[in-house]
Amino acid sequence: MIRKAKKSDISAVLEIEELSFQIPWPDYLFRTILGNPGFVVYEKNNIIVGYVVIDIVKNYAHIANIAVHPKYHRMKIGSYLINWCKLFGKKRGADALILEVREKNINAQRFYHENGFYIKGIVPEYYIDDNAIVMEKTIS
């Protein structure tokens, strides 16, 4: 079940964040966006197993952060979150989903490609230690 994130979800979100990223977002960032309609969690059997942070920027729905707990990979949870993002963006007038992914993160790029994203460009030195691949998916 996908639902709006709440304060009691933050510790589980932080655990997933730390397991998922080399340079995780600090807890204050998640606390700052609490209450934002674009910060949602995926709950399975009363356990937070994934989350997404999305914002509308002009005609884009920008996925700022998305992760699924490694124990729950390959269960389509990431795809469900992407589909939720598509609906979120469409309701708010966005034409496309857009995100950045590390150039070295081939598995994530493959996942996004399988979910209808294509490479739009590269941002050199976007991350402290890597370039970013900008990926886009048209909302229809």
PDB file of C-alpha atoms in Angstrom:
ATOM      1  CA  MET A   1       0.000   0.000   0.000  1.00  0.00           C
ATOM      2  CA  ILE A   2       1.303   3.451  -0.924  1.00  0.00           C
ATOM      3  CA  ARG A   3       0.477   6.230   1.517  1.00  0.00           C
ATOM      4  CA  LYS A   4       1.694   9.636   2.622  1.00  0.00           C
ATOM      5  CA  ALA A   5       4.763   9.443   4.862  1.00  0.00           C
ATOM      6  CA  LYS A   6       4.354  10.267   8.534  1.00  0.00           C
ATOM      7  CA  LYS A   7       6.728  11.038  11.392  1.00  0.00           C
ATOM      8  CA  SER A   8       6.771   7.447  12.659  1.00  0.00           C
ATOM      9  CA  ASP A   9       8.050   6.275   9.228  1.00  0.00           C
ATOM     10  CA  ILE A  10      11.267   8.316   9.324  1.00  0.00           C
ATOM     11  CA  SER A  11      13.472   5.705  11.038  1.00  0.00           C
ATOM     12  CA  ALA A  12      12.480   3.020   8.498  1.00  0.00           C
ATOM     13  CA  VAL A  13      12.980   5.468   5.614  1.00  0.00           C
ATOM     14  CA  LEU A  14      16.441   6.358   6.951  1.00  0.00           C
ATOM     15  CA  GLU A  15      17.380   2.680   7.216  1.00  0.00           C
ATOM     16  CA  ILE A  16      16.379   2.105   3.577  1.00  0.00           C
ATOM     17  CA  GLU A  17      18.178   5.302   2.537  1.00  0.00           C
ATOM     18  CA  GLU A  18      21.419   4.208   4.209  1.00  0.00           C
ATOM     19  CA  LEU A  19      21.220   0.721   2.685  1.00  0.00           C
ATOM     20  CA  SER A  20      20.518   2.152  -0.768  1.00  0.00           C
ATOM     21  CA  PHE A  21      22.868   5.093  -1.304  1.00  0.00           C
ATOM     22  CA  GLN A  22      26.594   5.775  -0.958  1.00  0.00           C
ATOM     23  CA  ILE A  23      25.813   9.296   0.221  1.00  0.00           C
ATOM     24  CA  PRO A  24      22.418   9.127   1.963  1.00  0.00           C
ATOM     25  CA  TRP A  25      20.172  12.096   2.607  1.00  0.00           C
ATOM     26  CA  PRO A  26      20.399  13.260   6.236  1.00  0.00           C
ATOM     27  CA  ASP A  27      17.394  12.762   8.484  1.00  0.00           C
ATOM     28  CA  TYR A  28      16.636  16.495   8.699  1.00  0.00           C
ATOM     29  CA  LEU A  29      15.855  16.530   4.955  1.00  0.00           C
ATOM     30  CA  PHE A  30      13.206  13.859   5.362  1.00  0.00           C
ATOM     31  CA  ARG A  31      11.818  15.622   8.433  1.00  0.00           C
ATOM     32  CA  THR A  32      11.664  18.907   6.491  1.00  0.00           C
ATOM     33  CA  ILE A  33       9.552  17.409   3.689  1.00  0.00           C
ATOM     34  CA  LEU A  34       7.246  15.493   6.018  1.00  0.00           C
ATOM     35  CA  GLY A  35       3.700  16.453   5.096  1.00  0.00           C
ATOM     36  CA  ASN A  36       4.631  17.085   1.457  1.00  0.00           C
ATOM     37  CA  PRO A  37       2.107  15.176  -0.709  1.00  0.00           C
ATOM     38  CA  GLY A  38       5.017  13.952  -2.850  1.00  0.00           C
ATOM     39  CA  PHE A  39       6.698  12.096   0.027  1.00  0.00           C
ATOM     40  CA  VAL A  40       5.099   8.665   0.227  1.00  0.00           C
ATOM     41  CA  VAL A  41       6.009   5.232   1.545  1.00  0.00           C
ATOM     42  CA  TYR A  42       5.218   1.723   0.384  1.00  0.00           C
ATOM     43  CA  GLU A  43       3.967  -0.331   3.308  1.00  0.00           C
ATOM     44  CA  LYS A  44       3.767  -4.128   3.165  1.00  0.00           C
ATOM     45  CA  ASN A  45       2.461  -6.101   6.151  1.00  0.00           C
ATOM     46  CA  ASN A  46       2.868  -2.995   8.363  1.00  0.00           C
ATOM     47  CA  ILE A  47       6.549  -2.650   7.355  1.00  0.00           C
ATOM     48  CA  ILE A  48       7.917   0.303   5.377  1.00  0.00           C
ATOM     49  CA  VAL A  49       9.771  -1.296   2.460  1.00  0.00           C
ATOM     50  CA  GLY A  50      10.154   1.648   0.077  1.00  0.00           C
ATOM     51  CA  TYR A  51       9.555   5.345  -0.436  1.00  0.00           C
ATOM     52  CA  VAL A  52       9.654   8.091  -3.025  1.00  0.00           C
ATOM     53  CA  VAL A  53      10.089  11.859  -2.918  1.00  0.00           C
ATOM     54  CA  ILE A  54       8.697  13.690  -5.941  1.00  0.00           C
ATOM     55  CA  ASP A  55       8.118  17.358  -6.726  1.00  0.00           C
ATOM     56  CA  ILE A  56       6.585  19.264  -9.613  1.00  0.00           C
ATOM     57  CA  VAL A  57       9.036  21.566 -11.396  1.00  0.00           C
ATOM     58  CA  LYS A  58       7.452  23.410 -14.330  1.00  0.00           C
ATOM     59  CA  ASN A  59       6.002  20.673 -16.556  1.00  0.00           C
ATOM     60  CA  TYR A  60       8.089  17.887 -15.002  1.00  0.00           C
ATOM     61  CA  ALA A  61       7.444  15.581 -12.077  1.00  0.00           C
ATOM     62  CA  HIS A  62      10.955  15.319 -10.629  1.00  0.00           C
ATOM     63  CA  ILE A  63      11.742  12.145  -8.690  1.00  0.00           C
ATOM     64  CA  ALA A  64      14.260  13.475  -6.179  1.00  0.00           C
ATOM     65  CA  ASN A  65      14.671  10.219  -4.257  1.00  0.00           C
ATOM     66  CA  ILE A  66      13.330   6.688  -4.571  1.00  0.00           C
ATOM     67  CA  ALA A  67      14.441   3.501  -2.848  1.00  0.00           C
ATOM     68  CA  VAL A  68      13.262   0.031  -1.897  1.00  0.00           C
ATOM     69  CA  HIS A  69      14.737  -2.022   0.944  1.00  0.00           C
ATOM     70  CA  PRO A  70      17.199  -4.547  -0.571  1.00  0.00           C
ATOM     71  CA  LYS A  71      15.240  -7.475   0.955  1.00  0.00           C
ATOM     72  CA  TYR A  72      12.267  -6.423  -1.181  1.00  0.00           C
ATOM     73  CA  HIS A  73      14.025  -5.911  -4.513  1.00  0.00           C
ATOM     74  CA  ARG A  74      12.558  -7.688  -7.547  1.00  0.00           C
ATOM     75  CA  MET A  75       9.044  -7.643  -6.074  1.00  0.00           C
ATOM     76  CA  LYS A  76       7.821  -4.817  -8.357  1.00  0.00           C
ATOM     77  CA  ILE A  77       7.635  -2.353  -5.454  1.00  0.00           C
ATOM     78  CA  GLY A  78       9.859   0.126  -7.296  1.00  0.00           C
ATOM     79  CA  SER A  79       7.613  -0.172 -10.351  1.00  0.00           C
ATOM     80  CA  TYR A  80       4.532   0.476  -8.201  1.00  0.00           C
ATOM     81  CA  LEU A  81       6.208   3.610  -6.842  1.00  0.00           C
ATOM     82  CA  ILE A  82       7.068   4.760 -10.384  1.00  0.00           C
ATOM     83  CA  ASN A  83       3.446   4.230 -11.447  1.00  0.00           C
ATOM     84  CA  TRP A  84       2.282   6.230  -8.431  1.00  0.00           C
ATOM     85  CA  CYS A  85       4.668   9.020  -9.505  1.00  0.00           C
ATOM     86  CA  LYS A  86       3.179   8.966 -12.985  1.00  0.00           C
ATOM     87  CA  LEU A  87      -0.332   9.462 -11.557  1.00  0.00           C
ATOM     88  CA  PHE A  88       0.917  12.134  -9.138  1.00  0.00           C
ATOM     89  CA  GLY A  89       2.519  14.047 -12.006  1.00  0.00           C
ATOM     90  CA  LYS A  90      -0.421  13.648 -14.353  1.00  0.00           C
ATOM     91  CA  LYS A  91      -2.865  15.034 -11.750  1.00  0.00           C
ATOM     92  CA  ARG A  92      -0.632  18.088 -11.407  1.00  0.00           C
ATOM     93  CA  GLY A  93      -0.206  18.763 -15.121  1.00  0.00           C
ATOM     94  CA  ALA A  94       3.271  17.311 -15.642  1.00  0.00           C
ATOM     95  CA  ASP A  95       4.194  16.041 -19.106  1.00  0.00           C
ATOM     96  CA  ALA A  96       7.006  13.759 -17.955  1.00  0.00           C
ATOM     97  CA  LEU A  97       8.809  12.156 -15.030  1.00  0.00           C
ATOM     98  CA  ILE A  98      12.475  13.068 -14.728  1.00  0.00           C
ATOM     99  CA  LEU A  99      15.257  11.879 -12.416  1.00  0.00           C
ATOM    100  CA  GLU A 100      19.009  11.682 -12.024  1.00  0.00           C
ATOM    101  CA  VAL A 101      20.913   8.445 -11.499  1.00  0.00           C
ATOM    102  CA  ARG A 102      24.614   7.786 -11.014  1.00  0.00           C
ATOM    103  CA  GLU A 103      26.415   7.013 -14.259  1.00  0.00           C
ATOM    104  CA  LYS A 104      28.058   4.024 -12.538  1.00  0.00           C
ATOM    105  CA  ASN A 105      24.734   2.627 -11.269  1.00  0.00           C
ATOM    106  CA  ILE A 106      23.960   0.341 -14.195  1.00  0.00           C
ATOM    107  CA  ASN A 107      21.371  -1.691 -12.246  1.00  0.00           C
ATOM    108  CA  ALA A 108      19.297   1.406 -11.482  1.00  0.00           C
ATOM    109  CA  GLN A 109      19.577   2.599 -15.090  1.00  0.00           C
ATOM    110  CA  ARG A 110      18.361  -0.809 -16.264  1.00  0.00           C
ATOM    111  CA  PHE A 111      15.420  -0.668 -13.820  1.00  0.00           C
ATOM    112  CA  TYR A 112      14.399   2.784 -15.060  1.00  0.00           C
ATOM    113  CA  HIS A 113      14.750   1.707 -18.688  1.00  0.00           C
ATOM    114  CA  GLU A 114      12.509  -1.316 -17.984  1.00  0.00           C
ATOM    115  CA  ASN A 115       9.976   1.143 -16.544  1.00  0.00           C
ATOM    116  CA  GLY A 116       9.863   3.280 -19.682  1.00  0.00           C
ATOM    117  CA  PHE A 117      12.576   5.859 -19.000  1.00  0.00           C
ATOM    118  CA  TYR A 118      15.094   6.936 -21.616  1.00  0.00           C
ATOM    119  CA  ILE A 119      18.380   8.813 -21.297  1.00  0.00           C
ATOM    120  CA  LYS A 120      17.919  12.545 -21.797  1.00  0.00           C
ATOM    121  CA  GLY A 121      21.452  13.692 -20.998  1.00  0.00           C
ATOM    122  CA  ILE A 122      24.453  13.677 -18.687  1.00  0.00           C
ATOM    123  CA  VAL A 123      25.349  16.152 -15.942  1.00  0.00           C
ATOM    124  CA  PRO A 124      29.112  16.058 -15.303  1.00  0.00           C
ATOM    125  CA  GLU A 125      30.166  15.962 -11.636  1.00  0.00           C
ATOM    126  CA  TYR A 126      26.559  16.086 -10.390  1.00  0.00           C
ATOM    127  CA  TYR A 127      27.607  13.843  -7.532  1.00  0.00           C
ATOM    128  CA  ILE A 128      30.802  14.415  -5.596  1.00  0.00           C
ATOM    129  CA  ASP A 129      32.286  11.249  -7.136  1.00  0.00           C
ATOM    130  CA  ASP A 130      30.242  10.590 -10.287  1.00  0.00           C
ATOM    131  CA  ASN A 131      28.327  12.050 -13.194  1.00  0.00           C
ATOM    132  CA  ALA A 132      24.540  11.878 -13.355  1.00  0.00           C
ATOM    133  CA  ILE A 133      22.493  10.372 -16.140  1.00  0.00           C
ATOM    134  CA  VAL A 134      19.263  12.336 -16.551  1.00  0.00           C
ATOM    135  CA  MET A 135      16.412  10.000 -17.434  1.00  0.00           C
ATOM    136  CA  GLU A 136      12.901  10.883 -18.541  1.00  0.00           C
ATOM    137  CA  LYS A 137       9.591   9.103 -19.003  1.00  0.00           C
ATOM    138  CA  THR A 138       6.706  10.707 -20.859  1.00  0.00           C
ATOM    139  CA  ILE A 139       3.420  10.787 -18.980  1.00  0.00           C
ATOM    140  CA  SER A 140       0.576   9.767 -21.248  1.00  0.00           C
TER     141      SER A 140
END
